[in-house]
Structure formats: C-alpha cells, structure tokens
Amino acid sequence: MLRVFKADLHVHTCLSPCGELEMAPESITLEARRRDISILGICDHNSAENTPALFEAGRHHRIAVLPGLEVTSREEVHVLALFDRVETALEMQRAVYDHLTGENDEEAFGPQVVVNSRGEVLGFNPRLLIGATTLSLEDIVSRIHELEGLAVAAHVDRESYSLIGQLGIIPDNLNLDALEVSPRTTLAEARARYGGRFPLTTSSDAHFLRDIGAAVTEFVLEEGTVPEIRLALQGRDGRRLGH
C-alpha cells in the first residue's frame, strides 16, 4: 500500500569534523521520531563509518536509515550517495578512501568520532574527511549508480561546495537522480531557479540535533528504500514526490 513518507536525506553524525558530538545514533533517531521523520539519509563527509551504528539505531526505533556519504569531488562539488545496505555504502567508502589524501587536524577541523549504536566511542578517523577526493564528478556519479545507489547534487542553492556554485552550470552529461536544495530555499523558488530537468528534494544538512527535519521531502512510496525513492523521483508506478 502506498503512503506518505517524510524524509530527511542529508544528516551528519559526530564522524563529520563539522558535526557536533551530540550527533550520536540514538539521539539522531529519537529526534527524527519526535519530528515524525520516517526516512533518514546518513551522509557524513567522505565516510560511511558511522552508518552501521545508525542503521542499527534506526531499526530499533523503526526509522528507515539509508546509509550514505557526502562525497567531495576534485572540483569540490558535494554529492550525496545513498544506498539501501551498509555493506554497499562501505564499498563506496573504499573507493573514496582510495582517492582521499591528507590527515585530519582536530584543532582546526574538530574530531571525527566513530561510535556504536549506543554512542560509545570506538575510535577516531584520522583521514582528512573534510577534504576533496581526486575523483571527478562524473566518476562519483557513475560509481554510485554501479552500486545501485542514488546520486543527488547537494545544496545546489549554496555558493560553496555546490554543483552550480563551483561549475556555474549543470553539465549535460551528468546523470544525477535529483538536485537538493537547503532549508534556505523553498521548493517553489528552486523550481523557478533550476527548471524541471531534474527532480528536486530538500533536506536539512543537519550538523546539530536541533536542525534535523529543518527541511524534509515527502515521498509517496510503498516502503522507505532506494528503489522506491528512485521510482518516486521518476514519477513511476504511482510513486511520486509528495510536494
């Protein structure tokens, strides 16, 4: 049976150097429940190491968690990579790590904390997760699709680290699944600004608990999975965007 799912597909955890330590699995999923969010996309910078913990916490609180990453291309464009399975997100992570150099400076960027589902610290990621990979934008989108994930251009309405902010255009050969706008831009404004070539989503890009659900996308789906969301973005088989 088709029903409406409220989704926030761009949420960071304490693994992202710019994410707060309060962004632990239990806290994130409890806040999502409080805001009636039924699908969460977990997208830390260039890493999926906290997705197993979030997936477990989501299962406990009956929230569909899509394991993912926010990958930075060599052009310094942020792309959301969303998957159904933790193992697939970690496979994407391996491809990213192979093309990511540098070490984190905790004093400059903050700690990158790996936790379990209860928020207990398992370790600290030493990589420069805030940095850019050497992967091209086209390579990232292609790899996401090879792994049957969704490729979404992040916060295209921002000047920094966005597709349009960095390149000025959306390349004709870029096979994205959607464009994401931040909470500061309404979907009506986004439609007027970016046209109808790609479907539009809006997400919080939350780095603090208070920001979870600041912007959400409603989908009409049978279940909260990547194949169902793909159908909704394409407007097929009764699945659709709710806005």
XYZ file of C-alpha atoms in Angstrom:
243
model
C 0.000 0.000 0.000
C 1.313 3.432 -0.943
C 1.623 6.044 1.789
C 3.423 9.287 2.520
C 6.943 9.095 3.966
C 8.625 12.171 5.411
C 12.358 12.037 4.622
C 15.435 13.992 5.650
C 18.060 12.594 3.310
C 21.069 14.634 4.439
C 22.049 14.248 8.098
C 25.583 14.219 9.526
C 26.872 12.410 12.606
C 29.715 13.072 15.034
C 32.001 11.491 12.422
C 31.903 14.625 10.270
C 34.523 17.075 11.557
C 31.942 19.866 11.380
C 29.302 17.718 13.120
C 28.645 18.128 16.807
C 29.399 15.368 19.324
C 25.683 15.338 20.192
C 25.042 13.781 16.774
C 25.099 10.206 18.062
C 22.894 7.394 16.666
C 20.374 7.182 19.495
C 19.980 10.957 19.693
C 19.578 11.350 15.929
C 16.935 8.654 15.596
C 14.998 9.845 18.662
C 14.937 13.388 17.288
C 13.779 12.063 13.915
C 10.932 10.195 15.612
C 9.967 13.321 17.538
C 9.660 15.154 14.221
C 7.704 12.320 12.536
C 10.527 11.615 10.083
C 10.367 8.067 8.748
C 13.413 8.037 6.411
C 16.895 9.319 7.285
C 19.822 9.605 4.901
C 23.102 9.477 6.843
C 25.729 11.330 4.823
C 28.977 12.144 6.590
C 31.787 13.770 4.662
C 33.633 11.182 2.540
C 32.938 8.356 5.010
C 30.272 5.810 5.955
C 31.928 4.511 9.133
C 29.029 5.502 11.392
C 26.320 4.068 9.132
C 26.332 0.595 10.785
C 25.542 2.238 14.131
C 22.828 4.455 12.653
C 21.317 1.540 10.748
C 21.032 -0.421 13.986
C 19.579 2.525 15.893
C 17.104 3.162 13.091
C 15.943 -0.435 13.156
C 15.411 -0.175 16.917
C 13.318 2.985 16.536
C 11.543 1.877 13.342
C 13.087 4.516 11.118
C 14.373 3.609 7.673
C 18.039 4.610 7.582
C 19.687 4.936 4.180
C 23.462 4.515 4.638
C 25.366 7.036 2.580
C 28.172 9.537 2.198
C 28.567 13.149 1.132
C 31.409 12.797 -1.361
C 33.534 15.760 -2.398
C 34.713 15.637 -5.999
C 38.020 17.007 -7.236
C 36.010 20.034 -8.452
C 34.962 20.499 -4.786
C 31.340 19.624 -5.527
C 29.384 17.752 -2.836
C 27.337 14.752 -3.977
C 25.081 12.642 -1.772
C 25.468 8.892 -2.308
C 22.537 6.970 -0.803
C 22.216 3.191 -0.561
C 19.987 0.544 0.980
C 22.706 -1.570 2.560
C 25.536 -0.673 4.917
C 27.847 -3.017 3.013
C 27.249 -1.081 -0.206
C 27.897 2.257 1.474
C 31.160 0.859 2.845
C 32.093 -0.319 -0.642
C 31.577 3.243 -1.882
C 33.681 4.390 1.063
C 36.566 2.182 -0.064
C 36.507 3.838 -3.494
C 36.501 7.260 -1.822
C 39.332 6.410 0.586
C 41.457 5.259 -2.359
C 41.216 8.807 -3.707
C 41.399 10.822 -0.487
C 44.676 12.173 0.870
C 45.713 14.082 3.972
C 45.274 13.726 7.729
C 42.742 15.437 9.949
C 43.807 18.311 12.178
C 41.466 18.105 15.165
C 42.375 21.580 16.395
C 41.500 23.102 13.033
C 38.532 20.964 11.955
C 37.352 19.023 15.008
C 37.365 15.323 15.963
C 35.986 12.626 13.672
C 34.344 10.232 16.090
C 33.401 6.640 15.218
C 30.696 5.266 17.543
C 28.467 2.259 18.062
C 24.660 2.399 18.156
C 24.714 3.397 21.832
C 27.019 6.332 21.129
C 30.054 4.722 22.756
C 33.316 5.857 21.177
C 35.040 3.181 19.112
C 37.812 5.386 17.757
C 38.706 8.430 15.701
C 39.030 8.587 11.927
C 42.461 10.066 11.078
C 41.715 10.918 7.423
C 41.095 14.444 6.143
C 37.382 13.813 5.638
C 36.674 17.497 5.053
C 38.982 17.436 2.022
C 38.307 16.831 -1.654
C 38.898 13.481 -3.336
C 40.716 13.127 -6.634
C 37.590 11.598 -8.185
C 35.829 13.586 -10.896
C 32.175 14.455 -10.517
C 31.315 12.084 -13.385
C 33.326 9.257 -11.798
C 31.483 9.676 -8.483
C 28.020 9.616 -10.054
C 28.969 6.638 -12.209
C 30.300 4.665 -9.229
C 27.193 5.411 -7.167
C 24.994 4.068 -9.955
C 27.184 0.987 -10.424
C 26.404 0.232 -6.763
C 22.677 0.848 -7.415
C 22.595 3.966 -5.253
C 21.078 7.396 -5.652
C 23.277 10.326 -6.710
C 21.972 13.698 -5.543
C 23.763 17.019 -6.041
C 23.903 18.533 -2.550
C 22.660 22.028 -1.600
C 22.770 23.404 -5.149
C 21.481 26.758 -3.865
C 24.667 27.391 -1.883
C 27.700 29.174 -3.311
C 30.265 26.902 -1.678
C 30.770 23.210 -2.460
C 27.734 23.006 -4.726
C 27.397 21.915 -8.330
C 26.233 25.281 -9.584
C 28.406 27.275 -7.192
C 31.579 25.504 -8.352
C 30.827 24.898 -12.041
C 28.222 27.547 -12.811
C 26.176 25.009 -14.783
C 24.742 21.509 -14.605
C 26.746 19.519 -17.186
C 24.569 17.931 -19.880
C 26.204 14.519 -19.450
C 25.748 14.346 -15.673
C 23.249 11.603 -14.854
C 22.038 12.781 -11.453
C 18.928 11.401 -9.780
C 17.956 14.710 -8.166
C 19.066 18.146 -7.039
C 18.914 19.007 -3.348
C 18.199 22.490 -2.024
C 18.920 23.646 1.507
C 16.352 24.898 4.042
C 17.008 28.484 2.994
C 15.359 27.968 -0.418
C 11.743 26.929 -0.911
C 10.866 24.315 -3.494
C 8.828 26.906 -5.406
C 11.873 29.169 -5.599
C 14.039 26.216 -6.628
C 11.680 25.226 -9.445
C 11.770 28.757 -10.803
C 15.546 28.923 -10.496
C 16.615 25.477 -11.724
C 13.808 24.412 -14.058
C 12.455 20.917 -14.488
C 15.378 18.907 -15.824
C 15.913 17.131 -12.502
C 13.517 16.392 -9.636
C 14.090 18.487 -6.530
C 14.495 17.379 -2.932
C 15.083 19.420 0.180
C 16.952 18.243 3.282
C 18.350 19.702 6.491
C 22.098 19.031 6.083
C 21.893 18.794 9.876
C 25.074 19.032 11.939
C 23.135 19.726 15.164
C 20.179 17.843 16.648
C 18.028 20.970 16.513
C 18.432 21.112 12.728
C 17.165 17.606 11.937
C 13.979 17.994 9.926
C 14.576 21.707 9.240
C 13.735 20.735 5.656
C 12.149 17.466 4.561
C 10.922 15.857 1.368
C 7.672 13.940 1.290
C 7.539 10.826 -0.884
C 4.587 8.618 -1.762
C 6.063 5.122 -1.503
C 5.331 1.554 -0.527
C 8.418 1.379 1.707
C 11.410 3.533 2.588
C 14.008 2.103 0.219
C 16.288 3.396 -2.510
C 14.410 1.606 -5.359
C 11.119 3.085 -4.123
C 12.607 6.592 -3.890
C 14.069 6.210 -7.370
C 10.595 5.367 -8.708
C 9.174 8.403 -6.897
C 11.815 10.714 -8.369
C 10.906 9.353 -11.789
C 7.164 9.542 -11.093
C 6.594 5.882 -11.913
C 4.192 3.155 -10.724
C 2.233 5.539 -8.521
C 5.315 6.561 -6.561
C 5.873 10.284 -6.569
C 7.154 13.294 -4.719
C 4.588 14.475 -2.216
C 5.132 18.187 -2.832
